[in-house]
Every structure is written in structure tokens, then in C-alpha cells.
Tab-separated table of C-alpha atoms and ligand atoms in Angstrom:
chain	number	residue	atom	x	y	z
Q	1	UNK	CA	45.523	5.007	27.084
Q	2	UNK	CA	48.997	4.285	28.508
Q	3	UNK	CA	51.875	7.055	28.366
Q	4	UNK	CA	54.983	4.284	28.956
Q	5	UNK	CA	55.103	3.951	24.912
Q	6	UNK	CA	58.907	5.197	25.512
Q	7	UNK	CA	59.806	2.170	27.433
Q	8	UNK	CA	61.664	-1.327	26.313
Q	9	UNK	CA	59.024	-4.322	24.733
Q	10	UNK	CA	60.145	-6.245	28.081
Q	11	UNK	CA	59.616	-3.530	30.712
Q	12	UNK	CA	56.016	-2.719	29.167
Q	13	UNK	CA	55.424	-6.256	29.065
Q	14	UNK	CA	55.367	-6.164	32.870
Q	15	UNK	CA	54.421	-3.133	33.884
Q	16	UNK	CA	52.076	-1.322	31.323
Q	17	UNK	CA	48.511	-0.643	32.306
Q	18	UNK	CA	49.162	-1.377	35.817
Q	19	UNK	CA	49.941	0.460	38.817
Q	20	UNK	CA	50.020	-0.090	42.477
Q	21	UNK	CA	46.024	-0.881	43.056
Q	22	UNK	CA	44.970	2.694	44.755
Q	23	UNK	CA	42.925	1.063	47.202
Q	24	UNK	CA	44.914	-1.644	48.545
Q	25	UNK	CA	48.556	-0.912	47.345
Q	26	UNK	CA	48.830	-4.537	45.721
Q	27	UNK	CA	51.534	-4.468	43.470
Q	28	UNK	CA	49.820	-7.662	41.361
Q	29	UNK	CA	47.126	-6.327	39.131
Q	30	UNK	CA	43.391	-7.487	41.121
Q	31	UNK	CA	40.809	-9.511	39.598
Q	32	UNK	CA	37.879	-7.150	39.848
Q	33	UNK	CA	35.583	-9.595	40.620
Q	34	UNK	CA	32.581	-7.325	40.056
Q	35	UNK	CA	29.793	-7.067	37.830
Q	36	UNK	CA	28.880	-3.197	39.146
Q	37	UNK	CA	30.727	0.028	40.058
Q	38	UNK	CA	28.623	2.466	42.768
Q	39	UNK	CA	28.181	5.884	41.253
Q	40	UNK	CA	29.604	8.662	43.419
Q	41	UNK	CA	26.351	10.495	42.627
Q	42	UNK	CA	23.674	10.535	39.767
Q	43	UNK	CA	25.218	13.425	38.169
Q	44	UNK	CA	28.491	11.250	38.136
Q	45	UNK	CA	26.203	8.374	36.479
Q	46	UNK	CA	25.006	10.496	33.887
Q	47	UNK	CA	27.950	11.559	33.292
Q	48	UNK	CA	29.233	8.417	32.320
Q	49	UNK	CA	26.724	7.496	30.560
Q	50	UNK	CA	27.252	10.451	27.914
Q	51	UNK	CA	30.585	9.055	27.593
Q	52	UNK	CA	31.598	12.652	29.056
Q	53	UNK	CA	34.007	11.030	31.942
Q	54	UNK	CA	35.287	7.686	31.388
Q	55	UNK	CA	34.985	5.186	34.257
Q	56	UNK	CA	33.465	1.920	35.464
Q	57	UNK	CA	29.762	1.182	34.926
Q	58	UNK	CA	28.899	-2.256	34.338
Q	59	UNK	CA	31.556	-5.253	33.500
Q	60	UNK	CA	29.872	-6.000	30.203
Q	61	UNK	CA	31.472	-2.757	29.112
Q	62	UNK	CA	34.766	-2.295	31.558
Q	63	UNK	CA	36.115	-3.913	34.002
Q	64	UNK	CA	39.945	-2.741	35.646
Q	65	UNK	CA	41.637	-6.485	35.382
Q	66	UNK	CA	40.047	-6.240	31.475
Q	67	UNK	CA	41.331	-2.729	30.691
Q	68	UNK	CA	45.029	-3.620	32.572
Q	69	UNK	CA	44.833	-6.385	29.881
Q	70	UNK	CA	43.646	-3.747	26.990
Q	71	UNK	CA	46.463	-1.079	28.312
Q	72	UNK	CA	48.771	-3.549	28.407
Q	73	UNK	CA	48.207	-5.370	24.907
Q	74	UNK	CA	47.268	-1.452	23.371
Q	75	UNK	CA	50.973	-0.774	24.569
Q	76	UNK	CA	52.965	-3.237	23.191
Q	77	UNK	CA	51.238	-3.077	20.146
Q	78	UNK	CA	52.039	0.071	19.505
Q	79	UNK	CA	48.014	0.982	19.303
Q	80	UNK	CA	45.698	3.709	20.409
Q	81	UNK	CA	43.764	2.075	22.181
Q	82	UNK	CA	42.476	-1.672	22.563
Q	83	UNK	CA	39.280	-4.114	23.390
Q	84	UNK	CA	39.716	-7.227	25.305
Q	85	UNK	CA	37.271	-10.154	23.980
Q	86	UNK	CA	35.753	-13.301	25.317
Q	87	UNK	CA	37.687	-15.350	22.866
Q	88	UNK	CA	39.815	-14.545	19.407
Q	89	UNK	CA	36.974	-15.239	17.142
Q	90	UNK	CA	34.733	-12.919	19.461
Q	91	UNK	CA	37.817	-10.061	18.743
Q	92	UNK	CA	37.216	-10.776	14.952
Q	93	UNK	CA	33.341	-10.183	14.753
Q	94	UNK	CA	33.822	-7.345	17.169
Q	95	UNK	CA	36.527	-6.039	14.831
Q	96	UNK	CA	34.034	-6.229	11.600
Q	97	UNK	CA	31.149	-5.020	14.085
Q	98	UNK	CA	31.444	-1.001	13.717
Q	99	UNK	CA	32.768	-1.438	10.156
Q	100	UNK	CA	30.105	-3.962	8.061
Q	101	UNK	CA	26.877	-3.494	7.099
Q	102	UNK	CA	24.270	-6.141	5.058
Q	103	UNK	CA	25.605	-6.801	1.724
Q	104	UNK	CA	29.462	-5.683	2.292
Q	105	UNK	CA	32.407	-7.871	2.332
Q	106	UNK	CA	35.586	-7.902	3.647
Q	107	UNK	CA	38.852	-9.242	0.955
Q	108	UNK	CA	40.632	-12.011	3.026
Q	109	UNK	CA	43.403	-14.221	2.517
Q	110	UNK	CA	43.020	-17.861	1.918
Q	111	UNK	CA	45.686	-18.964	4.200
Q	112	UNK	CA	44.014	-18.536	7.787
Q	113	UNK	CA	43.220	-20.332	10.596
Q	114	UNK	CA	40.710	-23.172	9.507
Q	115	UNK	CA	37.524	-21.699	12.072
Q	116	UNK	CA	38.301	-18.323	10.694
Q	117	UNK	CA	38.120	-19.411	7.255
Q	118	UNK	CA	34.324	-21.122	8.404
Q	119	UNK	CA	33.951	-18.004	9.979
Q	120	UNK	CA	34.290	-15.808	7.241
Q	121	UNK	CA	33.057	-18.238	4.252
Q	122	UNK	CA	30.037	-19.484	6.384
Q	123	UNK	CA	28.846	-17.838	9.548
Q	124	UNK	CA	28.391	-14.304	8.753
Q	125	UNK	CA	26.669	-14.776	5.791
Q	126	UNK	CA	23.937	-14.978	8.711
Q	127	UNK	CA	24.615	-11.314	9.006
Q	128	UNK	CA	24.634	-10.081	5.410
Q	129	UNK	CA	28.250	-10.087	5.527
Q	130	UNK	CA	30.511	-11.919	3.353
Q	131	UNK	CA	34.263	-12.141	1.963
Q	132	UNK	CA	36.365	-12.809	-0.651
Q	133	UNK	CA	39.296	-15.035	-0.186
Q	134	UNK	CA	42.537	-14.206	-2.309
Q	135	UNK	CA	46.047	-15.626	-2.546
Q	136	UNK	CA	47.906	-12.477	-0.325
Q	137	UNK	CA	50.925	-13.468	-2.457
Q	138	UNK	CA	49.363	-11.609	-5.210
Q	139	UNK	CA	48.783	-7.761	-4.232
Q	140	UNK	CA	46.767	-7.364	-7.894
Q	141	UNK	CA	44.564	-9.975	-6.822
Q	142	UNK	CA	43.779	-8.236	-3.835
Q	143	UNK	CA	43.432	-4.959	-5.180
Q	144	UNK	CA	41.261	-6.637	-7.998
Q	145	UNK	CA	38.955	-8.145	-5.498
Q	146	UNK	CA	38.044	-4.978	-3.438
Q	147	UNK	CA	34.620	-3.533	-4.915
Q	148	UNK	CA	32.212	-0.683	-3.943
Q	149	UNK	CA	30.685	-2.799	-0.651
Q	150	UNK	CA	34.147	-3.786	0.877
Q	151	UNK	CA	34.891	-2.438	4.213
Q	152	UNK	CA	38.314	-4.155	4.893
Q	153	UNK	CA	41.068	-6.377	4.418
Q	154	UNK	CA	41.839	-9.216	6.472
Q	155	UNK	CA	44.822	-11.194	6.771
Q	156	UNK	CA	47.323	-13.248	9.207
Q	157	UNK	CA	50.834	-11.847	10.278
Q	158	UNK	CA	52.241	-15.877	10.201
Q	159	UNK	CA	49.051	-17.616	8.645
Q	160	UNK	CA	48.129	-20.798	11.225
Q	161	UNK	CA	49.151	-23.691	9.862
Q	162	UNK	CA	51.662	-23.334	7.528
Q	163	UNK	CA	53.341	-20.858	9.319
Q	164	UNK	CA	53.899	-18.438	6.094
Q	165	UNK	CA	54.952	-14.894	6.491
Q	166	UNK	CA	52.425	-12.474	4.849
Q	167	UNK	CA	53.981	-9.592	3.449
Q	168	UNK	CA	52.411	-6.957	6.017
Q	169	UNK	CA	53.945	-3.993	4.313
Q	170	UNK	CA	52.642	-5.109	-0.020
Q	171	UNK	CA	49.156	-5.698	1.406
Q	172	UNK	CA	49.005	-2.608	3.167
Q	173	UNK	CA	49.986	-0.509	0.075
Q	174	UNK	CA	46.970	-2.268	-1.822
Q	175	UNK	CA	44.672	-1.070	1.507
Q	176	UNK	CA	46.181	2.522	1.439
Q	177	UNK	CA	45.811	2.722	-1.971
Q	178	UNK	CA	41.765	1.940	-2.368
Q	179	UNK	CA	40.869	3.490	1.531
Q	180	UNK	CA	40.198	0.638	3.631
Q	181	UNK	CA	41.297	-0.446	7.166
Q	182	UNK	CA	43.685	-3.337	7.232
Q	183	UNK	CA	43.108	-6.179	9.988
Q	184	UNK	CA	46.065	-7.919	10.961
Q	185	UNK	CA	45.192	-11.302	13.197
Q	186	UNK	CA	49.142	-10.910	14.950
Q	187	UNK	CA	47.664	-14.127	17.127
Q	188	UNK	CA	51.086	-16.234	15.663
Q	189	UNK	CA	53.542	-13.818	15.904
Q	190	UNK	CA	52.670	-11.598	18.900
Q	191	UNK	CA	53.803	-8.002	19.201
Q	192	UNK	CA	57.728	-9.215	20.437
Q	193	UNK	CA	57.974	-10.701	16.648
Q	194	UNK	CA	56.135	-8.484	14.527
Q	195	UNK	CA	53.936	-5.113	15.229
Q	196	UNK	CA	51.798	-4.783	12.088
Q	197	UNK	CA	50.804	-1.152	13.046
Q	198	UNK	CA	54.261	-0.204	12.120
Q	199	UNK	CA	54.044	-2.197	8.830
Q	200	UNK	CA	50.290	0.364	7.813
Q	201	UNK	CA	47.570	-2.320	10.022
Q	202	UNK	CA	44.779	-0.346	11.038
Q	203	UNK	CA	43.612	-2.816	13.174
Q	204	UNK	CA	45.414	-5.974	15.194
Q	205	UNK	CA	43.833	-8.708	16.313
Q	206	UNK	CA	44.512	-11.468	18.670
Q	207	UNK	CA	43.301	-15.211	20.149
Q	208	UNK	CA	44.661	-14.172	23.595
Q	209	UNK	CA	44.653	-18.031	24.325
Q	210	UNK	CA	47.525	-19.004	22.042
Q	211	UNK	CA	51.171	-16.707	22.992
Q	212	UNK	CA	49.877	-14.104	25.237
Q	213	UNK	CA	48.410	-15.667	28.183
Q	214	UNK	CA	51.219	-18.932	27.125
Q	215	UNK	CA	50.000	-21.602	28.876
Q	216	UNK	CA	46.485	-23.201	27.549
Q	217	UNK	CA	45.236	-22.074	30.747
Q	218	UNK	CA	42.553	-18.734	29.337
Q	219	UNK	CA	40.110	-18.467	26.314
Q	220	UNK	CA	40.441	-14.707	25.219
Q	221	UNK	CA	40.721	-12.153	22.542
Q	222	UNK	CA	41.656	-8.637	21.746
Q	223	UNK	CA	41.611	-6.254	18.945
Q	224	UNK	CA	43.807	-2.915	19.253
Q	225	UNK	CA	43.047	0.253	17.080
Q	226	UNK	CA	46.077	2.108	15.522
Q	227	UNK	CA	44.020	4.852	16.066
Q	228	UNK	CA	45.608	5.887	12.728
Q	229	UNK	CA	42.443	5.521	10.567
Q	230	UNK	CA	40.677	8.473	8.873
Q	231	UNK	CA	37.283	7.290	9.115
Q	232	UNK	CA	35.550	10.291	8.011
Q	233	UNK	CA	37.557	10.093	4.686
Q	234	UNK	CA	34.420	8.666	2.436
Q	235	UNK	CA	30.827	8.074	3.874
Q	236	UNK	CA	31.837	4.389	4.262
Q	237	UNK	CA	31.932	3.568	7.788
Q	238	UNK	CA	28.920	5.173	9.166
Q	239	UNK	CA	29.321	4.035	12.010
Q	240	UNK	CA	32.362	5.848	13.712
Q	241	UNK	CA	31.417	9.242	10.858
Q	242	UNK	CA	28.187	9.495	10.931
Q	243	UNK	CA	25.743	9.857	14.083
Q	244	UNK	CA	24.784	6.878	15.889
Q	245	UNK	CA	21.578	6.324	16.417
Q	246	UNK	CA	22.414	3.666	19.006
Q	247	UNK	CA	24.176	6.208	21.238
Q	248	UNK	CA	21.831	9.207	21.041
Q	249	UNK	CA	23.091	10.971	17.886
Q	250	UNK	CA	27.175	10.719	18.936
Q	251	UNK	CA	29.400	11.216	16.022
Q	252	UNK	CA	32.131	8.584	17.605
Q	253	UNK	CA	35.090	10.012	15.517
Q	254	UNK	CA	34.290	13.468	15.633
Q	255	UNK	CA	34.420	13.125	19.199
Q	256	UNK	CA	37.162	11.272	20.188
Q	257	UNK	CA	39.566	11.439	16.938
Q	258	UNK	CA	42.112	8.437	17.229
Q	259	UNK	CA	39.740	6.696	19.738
Q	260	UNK	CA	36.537	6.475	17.900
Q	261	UNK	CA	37.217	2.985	17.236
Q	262	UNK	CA	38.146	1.700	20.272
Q	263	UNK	CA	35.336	3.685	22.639
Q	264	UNK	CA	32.732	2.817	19.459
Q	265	UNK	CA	33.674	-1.186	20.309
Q	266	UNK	CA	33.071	-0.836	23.889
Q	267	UNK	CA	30.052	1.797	23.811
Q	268	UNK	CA	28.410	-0.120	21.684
Q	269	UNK	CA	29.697	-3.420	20.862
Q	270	UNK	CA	30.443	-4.723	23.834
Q	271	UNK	CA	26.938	-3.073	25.515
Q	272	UNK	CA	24.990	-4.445	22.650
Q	273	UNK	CA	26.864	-8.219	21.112
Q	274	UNK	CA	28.026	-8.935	24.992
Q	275	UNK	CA	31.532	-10.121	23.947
Q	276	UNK	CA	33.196	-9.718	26.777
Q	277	UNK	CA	35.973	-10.744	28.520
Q	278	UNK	CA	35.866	-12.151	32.111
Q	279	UNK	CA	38.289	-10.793	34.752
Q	280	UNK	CA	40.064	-14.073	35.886
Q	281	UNK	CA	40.756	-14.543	32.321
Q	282	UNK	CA	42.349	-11.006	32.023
Q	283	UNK	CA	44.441	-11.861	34.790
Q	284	UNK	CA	45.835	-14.963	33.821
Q	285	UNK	CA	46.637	-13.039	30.237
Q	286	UNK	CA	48.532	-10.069	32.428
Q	287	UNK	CA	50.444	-12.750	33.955
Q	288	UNK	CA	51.199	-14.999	30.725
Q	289	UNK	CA	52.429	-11.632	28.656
Q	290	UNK	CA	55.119	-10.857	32.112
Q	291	UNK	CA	56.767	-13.756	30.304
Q	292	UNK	CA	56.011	-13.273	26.268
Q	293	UNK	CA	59.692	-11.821	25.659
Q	294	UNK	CA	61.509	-14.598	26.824
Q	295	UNK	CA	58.968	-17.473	26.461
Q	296	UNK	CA	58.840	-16.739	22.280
Q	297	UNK	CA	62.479	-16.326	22.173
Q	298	UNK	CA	62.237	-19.779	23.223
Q	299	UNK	CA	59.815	-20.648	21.090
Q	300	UNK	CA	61.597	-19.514	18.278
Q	301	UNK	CA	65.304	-20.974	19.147
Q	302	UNK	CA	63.589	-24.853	19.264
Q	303	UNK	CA	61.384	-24.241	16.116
Q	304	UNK	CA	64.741	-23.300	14.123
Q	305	UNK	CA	66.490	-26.644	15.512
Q	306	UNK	CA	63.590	-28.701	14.990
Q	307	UNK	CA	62.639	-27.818	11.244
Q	308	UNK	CA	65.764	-27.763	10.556
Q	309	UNK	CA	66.222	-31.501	11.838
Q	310	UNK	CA	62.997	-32.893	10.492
Q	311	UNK	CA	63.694	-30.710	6.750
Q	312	UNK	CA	67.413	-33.401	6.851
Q	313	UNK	CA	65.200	-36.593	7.810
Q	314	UNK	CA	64.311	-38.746	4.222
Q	315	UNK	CA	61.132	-39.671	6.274
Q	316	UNK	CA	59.979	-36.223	5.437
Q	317	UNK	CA	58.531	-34.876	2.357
Q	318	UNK	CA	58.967	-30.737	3.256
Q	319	UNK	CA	58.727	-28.445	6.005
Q	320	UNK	CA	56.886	-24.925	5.340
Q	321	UNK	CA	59.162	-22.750	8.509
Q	322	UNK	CA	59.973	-19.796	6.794
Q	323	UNK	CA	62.865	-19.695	9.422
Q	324	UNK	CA	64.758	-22.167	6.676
Q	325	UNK	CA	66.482	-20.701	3.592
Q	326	UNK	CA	64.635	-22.935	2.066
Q	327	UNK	CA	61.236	-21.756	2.010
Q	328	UNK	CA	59.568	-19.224	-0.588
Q	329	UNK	CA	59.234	-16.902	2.523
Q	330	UNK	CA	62.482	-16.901	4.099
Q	331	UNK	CA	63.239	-13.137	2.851
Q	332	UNK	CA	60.455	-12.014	4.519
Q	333	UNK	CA	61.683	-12.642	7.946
Q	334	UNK	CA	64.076	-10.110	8.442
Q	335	UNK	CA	61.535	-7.594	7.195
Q	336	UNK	CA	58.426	-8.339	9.014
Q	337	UNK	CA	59.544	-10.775	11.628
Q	338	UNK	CA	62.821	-9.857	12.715
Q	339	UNK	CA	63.537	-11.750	16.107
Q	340	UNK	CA	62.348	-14.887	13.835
Q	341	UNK	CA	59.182	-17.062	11.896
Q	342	UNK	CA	57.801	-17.745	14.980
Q	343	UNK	CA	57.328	-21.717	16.418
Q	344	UNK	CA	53.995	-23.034	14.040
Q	345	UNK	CA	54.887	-24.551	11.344
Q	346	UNK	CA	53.760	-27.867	9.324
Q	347	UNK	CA	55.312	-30.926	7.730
Q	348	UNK	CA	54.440	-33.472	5.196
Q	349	UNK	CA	55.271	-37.309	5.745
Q	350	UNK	CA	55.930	-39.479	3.193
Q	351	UNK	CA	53.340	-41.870	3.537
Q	352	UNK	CA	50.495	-39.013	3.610
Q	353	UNK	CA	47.128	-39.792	5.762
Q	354	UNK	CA	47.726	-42.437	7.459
Q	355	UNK	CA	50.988	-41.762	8.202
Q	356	UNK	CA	50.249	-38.506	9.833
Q	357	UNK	CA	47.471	-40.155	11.699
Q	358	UNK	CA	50.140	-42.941	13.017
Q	359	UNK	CA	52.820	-39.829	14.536
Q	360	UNK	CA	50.290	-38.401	15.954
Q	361	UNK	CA	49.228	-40.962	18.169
Q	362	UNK	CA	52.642	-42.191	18.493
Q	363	UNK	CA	53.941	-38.830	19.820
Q	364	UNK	CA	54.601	-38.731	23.827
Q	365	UNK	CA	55.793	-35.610	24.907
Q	366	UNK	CA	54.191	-33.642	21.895
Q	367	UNK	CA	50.094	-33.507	22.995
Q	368	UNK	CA	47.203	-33.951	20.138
Q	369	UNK	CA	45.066	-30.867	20.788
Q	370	UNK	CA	43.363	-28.116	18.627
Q	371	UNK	CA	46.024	-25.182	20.416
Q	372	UNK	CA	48.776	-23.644	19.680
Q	373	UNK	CA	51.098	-21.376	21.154
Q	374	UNK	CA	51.562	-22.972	24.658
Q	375	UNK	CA	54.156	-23.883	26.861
Q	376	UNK	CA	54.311	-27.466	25.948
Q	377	UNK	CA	54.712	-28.875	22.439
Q	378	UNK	CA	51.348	-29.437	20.797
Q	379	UNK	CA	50.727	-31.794	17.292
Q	380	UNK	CA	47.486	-31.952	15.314
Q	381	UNK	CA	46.741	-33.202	11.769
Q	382	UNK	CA	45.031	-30.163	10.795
Q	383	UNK	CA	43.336	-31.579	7.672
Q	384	UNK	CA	41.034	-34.321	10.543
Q	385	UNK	CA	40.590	-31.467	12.772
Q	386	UNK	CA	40.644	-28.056	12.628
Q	387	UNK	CA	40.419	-27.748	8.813
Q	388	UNK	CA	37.942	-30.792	8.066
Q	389	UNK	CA	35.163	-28.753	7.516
Q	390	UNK	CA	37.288	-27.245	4.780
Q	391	UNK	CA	36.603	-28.377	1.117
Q	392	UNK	CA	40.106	-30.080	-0.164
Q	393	UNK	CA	40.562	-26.742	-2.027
Q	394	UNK	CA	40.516	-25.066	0.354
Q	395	UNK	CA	42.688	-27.452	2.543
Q	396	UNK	CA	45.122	-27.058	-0.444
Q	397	UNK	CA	45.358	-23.204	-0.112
Q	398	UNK	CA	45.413	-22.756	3.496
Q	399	UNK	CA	48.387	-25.043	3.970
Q	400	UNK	CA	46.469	-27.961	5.309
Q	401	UNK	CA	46.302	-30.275	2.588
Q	402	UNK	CA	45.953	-34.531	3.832
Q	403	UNK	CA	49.877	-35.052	4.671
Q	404	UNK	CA	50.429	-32.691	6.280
Q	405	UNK	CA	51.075	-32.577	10.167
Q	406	UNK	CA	51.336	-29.341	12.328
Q	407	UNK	CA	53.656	-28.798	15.301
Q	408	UNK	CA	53.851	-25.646	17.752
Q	409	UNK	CA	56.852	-25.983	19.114
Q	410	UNK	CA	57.376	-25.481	23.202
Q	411	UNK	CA	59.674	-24.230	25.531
Q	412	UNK	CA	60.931	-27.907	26.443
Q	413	UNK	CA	64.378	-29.220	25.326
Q	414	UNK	CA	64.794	-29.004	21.717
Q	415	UNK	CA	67.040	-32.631	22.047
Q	416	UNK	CA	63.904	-34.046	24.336
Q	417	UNK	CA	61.343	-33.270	21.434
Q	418	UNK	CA	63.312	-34.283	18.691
Q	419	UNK	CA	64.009	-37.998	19.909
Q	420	UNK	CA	60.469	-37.671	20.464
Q	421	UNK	CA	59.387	-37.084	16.727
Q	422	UNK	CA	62.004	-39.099	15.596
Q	423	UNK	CA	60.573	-42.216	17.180
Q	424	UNK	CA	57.344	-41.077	15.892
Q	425	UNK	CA	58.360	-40.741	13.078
Q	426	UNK	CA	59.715	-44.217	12.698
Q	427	UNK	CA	56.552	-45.508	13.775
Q	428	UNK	CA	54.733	-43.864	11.184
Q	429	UNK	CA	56.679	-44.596	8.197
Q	430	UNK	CA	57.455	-48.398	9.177
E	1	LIG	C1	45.449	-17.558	14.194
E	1	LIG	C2	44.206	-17.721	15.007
E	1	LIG	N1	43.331	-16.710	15.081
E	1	LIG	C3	42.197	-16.816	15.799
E	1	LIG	C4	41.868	-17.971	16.469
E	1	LIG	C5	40.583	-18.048	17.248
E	1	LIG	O1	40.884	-17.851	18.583
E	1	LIG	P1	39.997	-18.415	19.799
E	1	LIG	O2	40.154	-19.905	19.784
E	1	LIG	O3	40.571	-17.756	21.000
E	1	LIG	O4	38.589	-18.001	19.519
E	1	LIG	C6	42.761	-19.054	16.423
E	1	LIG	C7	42.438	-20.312	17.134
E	1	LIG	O5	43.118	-21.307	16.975
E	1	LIG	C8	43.957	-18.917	15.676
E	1	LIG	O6	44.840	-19.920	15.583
């Protein structure tokens, strides 16, 4: 959708999917605020309606501010083509949408965000859906737990909250190997630390309100297609090989080759499930990723300082930031995540519960919220929050067990936030 691919991660960051606006000449990117396009004529109409020219028809399915966004994210990426979302657990049902059926399942790993893990384990049972959770660690275990109804894998590039590195390029062997599309949640990392297209993802998705838009400011989410899937290879995905009876009898890959999936999600899934994102949104996301290069360098520079200070402190029981030699993971960082492990990460206090519950509302600088991936330094004690409705097995194995606190680290002065946890700390412990 965008022919810059040839240009540096920081000049695409700015200037991918947008031009000069042709009506105006406004060198910012508009908010379209517009819920209708006029049709030149009703040839033109019908026209788009066979998906024969592609333009603007209704913002439920496009909207220019929302496809700058798509361009843009599609871009750096390194995707075909991409969907913008009304939130990041929107992207992920509209990611399973064109794929699942009643009675498949997807094989996921058990170290994900707590609300995807109720996502998955709970919510689309509702659907006839379900999934299997395995330790990623394991590729056999993966590979053991596909079966004749799964339709995909699903994992995290740095699984929220421990901050572990999943081993992009093992799982995607396993996915290769038995046929199935691969969907990467990059939300953590972002395209500037890892692309897991060019580690075999199929598909990418993202909670545009963590990195991208930067600032706690936009609820969003995107998925991006590869565009590298052969979806006609078996008779399992119906939807993009077979014809669909939703859009008079179009065979969406036969059609459009590498972007069956992406004009399939909008065509359909965002005309029929209504996930979309809103225009404002998309523009405070275009101008949060102007800044993603330099903001997560940032990000990344404190979170190595501060780990490294809190993994020397005797108040502390462990840290789990594969950015120390210390961790398990470490030796996947220069492999999948290059420019660093990113700036989520969790610790455990001696003094467990109640300990963590005393930093956390001891902490000034650092704010309690369920967000990550801001500006500002953010704390939560995952296991009373976002993981509670978690059983403690479950807590266990996605990093979020009762002692353990999670930071995302800011862009603020590394020496300003450590004084901060350090009197927090001694509060805590006391
Ligand atoms: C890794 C990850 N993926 C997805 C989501 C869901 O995103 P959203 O809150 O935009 O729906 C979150 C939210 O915290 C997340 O941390």
C-alpha cells in the first residue's frame, strides 16, 4: 500500500502513508472528520462496491486519517498491508475473524497479557472458538498441541508482564512446519525493536495505545498482514480460499493475492463486527509514531539502568529484564530484539503481597495505572489488577505471580526514578 519500503525506520516513521493533503496542501495528515464520501457518480459507487476501485465509502470501512495510520504502521512493519482497530483487543478478534470457525482453536502461549489470556480462555468460547495455552519455551509442546481444528498460533514478541523474549524465529518453524499463520502481538516491542514478519509472523498485531501513539492519550489497535500467507494451500481458511458468501461469491485471495487478508478484514470485518477505528484517534497515533525511534531508545536506555539498579538492591528478590545477563532470555536479545528488551519488565520484593501493595502506593513520580508503554513511568501489581481474574496458575505462568510488581519504564531521568523506587522501596520493606 506504500512504495517508501526502501527508506530508513525513522524517515518512514514520519512520512509513510502521508502526503501533502491534495485538497488543501496541509503538510500534517487531516482528521477526516467524516462519516461519508460523495460518489462521483453511481457507476463510481458500484464500482466500489465490487471492490473493483478502491476508495472511500463509509468510515466504518475507511477513513484517510485511519488508512495514513494503516500505511504508516503496514510500512514499518514490513507488511502488505494493514487494519487499524478501535482498540488492541478489537485488532485480536479481528485478526481470528477471517481465520476461525465454531469448534477451532488457536495454540497460544501462556505468557500474555492478563485480558488476552481472559480473552482467549473465556470470551470466545461465546463464539465456538477456543485455545490452547502452551509454555512457547517448548517448540514440541507447541507442535504437540496443534490438531485438525487449529487455525493459528498466537504469541507475544516481549510477553506483558514479565517482559520475556519469545523466540519469534523456533515458534515460527513449528507454524511453517504444520501450515498455519503465526500471530505475533509486537504491542511491547514495536516495529523499531523487533519486526516479527522478518522472523516467519504471518500476522502482527498491536494495542496502538501502549508505544505507538506514546503518550496514554488514544485507545487503538492494528493488525498488519505479511501478505506472505498461502491461504489456498489446504481448504482451511475458507474464508480468504473459498467464495464468500458474504461478499457475493468473491474468492478474496484469488483476487487480490498478498492482500486477501487485509481487504477480507475491511470488506467484511470491519462492515460486518464494526471495529473500527475513529479518526482523531488515528491522528494522535500518526503523531505519537513521528517520535517511536527516539522515544523507545529512551525507553530502553532507563530500563537497562533501572533493572540493573533494583537486580543490586537486597530489598529485591529478582528482576525478569531480559536486558540483564542474568536472565534465561538474555541470548535472545541480540537475535530478535536487537536495539534492546524493551522497557516492561517485573520485580519481586521480598516481603511479597503486601509489600508490593505498600511501593505501589508509596511511589510518586511512577503512576498506578493498568498502561504501559507511555511517556511517564507507570507501576501496577499485576497479580490485584490486570491478572486477578487469573487462577494462581495461571498467575504463575504468565509472570504475574503475588510478589511481583511491574514497571514500564519512561522517558524521565533514569536518576529521578530511581530515588523514586528506592524510597519506595524502603517504605515497603520497613
Ligand atoms: C501486550 C498487549 N496486547 C494487547 C493489549 C490490549 O490492548 P487494548 O487495551 O488497546 O485493547 C494490551 C493491553 O494492555 C497489551 O498489553
Amino acid at each position: 500500500m506504500t512504495d517508501d519500503r526502501k527508506l530508513g525506520f525513522d524517515t518512514l516513521q514520519i512520512h509513510a502513508g502521508a502526503k501533502p493533503d491534495p485538497a488543501t496542501g496541509a503538510r500534517q495528515v487531516p482528521i477526516y472528520q467524516t462519516t461519508a464520501y460523495v460518489f462521483r457518480d453511481a457507476e463510481h459507487a458500484a464500482r466500489l462496491f465490487n471492490l473493483e476501485e478502491v476508495g472511500y465509502i463509509y468510515s466504518r470501512l475507511t477513513n484517510p486519517t485511519v488508512q495514513a495510520l494503516a500505511d504508516r504502521v503496514a510500512a514499518l512493519e514490513g507488511g502488505a498491508g494493514a487494519v487499524c482497530c478501535s482498540s488492541g483487543h478489537a485488532a485480536q478478534i479481528m485478526a481470528l475473524f477471517p481465520l476461525m470457525g465454531p469448534g477451532r482453536n488457536i495454540v497460544a502461549s501462556t505468557r500474555l497479557y492478563g485480558g488476552t489470556i481472559t480473552q482467549f480462555s473465556q470470551t470466545i468460547k461465546r463464539f465456538g472458538w477456543s485455545a490452547k495455552f502452551v509454555d512457547f519455551d517448548d517448540p514440541a509442546a507447541i507442535e504437540a498441541a496443534v490438531d485438525d481444528d487449529t487455525r493459528a498460533i498466537f504469541c507475544e514478541t516481549i510477553a506483558n508482564p514479565g517482559g520475556v523474549i519469545t523466540d519469534l524465529d523456533a515458534v515460527a518453524e513449528v507454524a511453517n512446519r504444520v501450515g498455519l499463520p503465526l500471530i505475533v502481538d509486537n504491542t511491547t516491542a514495536t516495529p523499531w525493536l523487533c519486526r516479527p514478519i522478518e522472523h516467519g509472523a504471518t500476522l502482527v498485531v498491536h494495542s496502538a495505545t501502549k508505544y505507538l501513539t506514546g503518550n496514554g492519550t488514544v485507545t487503538g489497535g492494528v493488525i498488519v498482514d505479511s501478505g506472505k500467507f498461502d491461504w489456498s494451500a489446504s481448504d482451511k481458511f475458507p474464508s480468504l480460499s473459498a467464495p464468500e458468501p458474504a461478499y457475493h461469491g468473491l474468492v478474496f485471495h484469488k483476487a487480490l493475492g498478498p492482500m486477501a487478508y487485509t481487504f477480507h478484514s475491511i470488506a467484511v470485518g470491519l462492515r460486518d463486527l464494526g471495529m473500527t477505528m475513529n479518526p482523531q484517534g488515528a491522528h494522535y497515533t500518526l503523531m505519537g509514531i513521528e517520535t517511536l525511534s527516539l522515544r523507545m531508545a529512551r525507553h530502553v536506555e532507563n530500563a537497562k539502568k533501572i533493572a540493573a539498579w533494583l537486580e543490586a538492591d537486597p530489598r529485591v528478590d529478582h528482576v525478569t529484564y531480559a536486558g540483564l545477563p542474568s536472565s534465561p532470555w538474555h541470548d535472545r536479545v541480540a537475535r530478535i530484539c536487537p536495539k534492546g528488551a524493551g522497557a516492561l519488565f517485573t520485580f519481586a520484593i521480598k516481603g511479597g503481597y503486601d509489600a508490593c501493595v505498600r511501593l505501589v502506593d508509596s511511589l510518586h513520580l511512577f503512576s498506578h495505572v493498568a498502561n504501559l508503554g507511555d511517556t511517564r513511568s507507570l507501576v501496577i501489581h499485576s497479580a490485584s489488577t490486570t491478572h486477578r481474574q487469573l487462577t494462581p496458575e495461571q498467575q504463575v505462568a504468565a509472570g504475574a505471580a503475588p510478589n511481583v510488581v511491574r514497571l514500564s519504564i519512561g522517558i524521565e531521568d533514569a536518576d529521578d526514578l530511581i530515588a523514586d523506587l528506592d524510597q519506595a522501596l524502603a517504605k515497603a520493606t520497613a
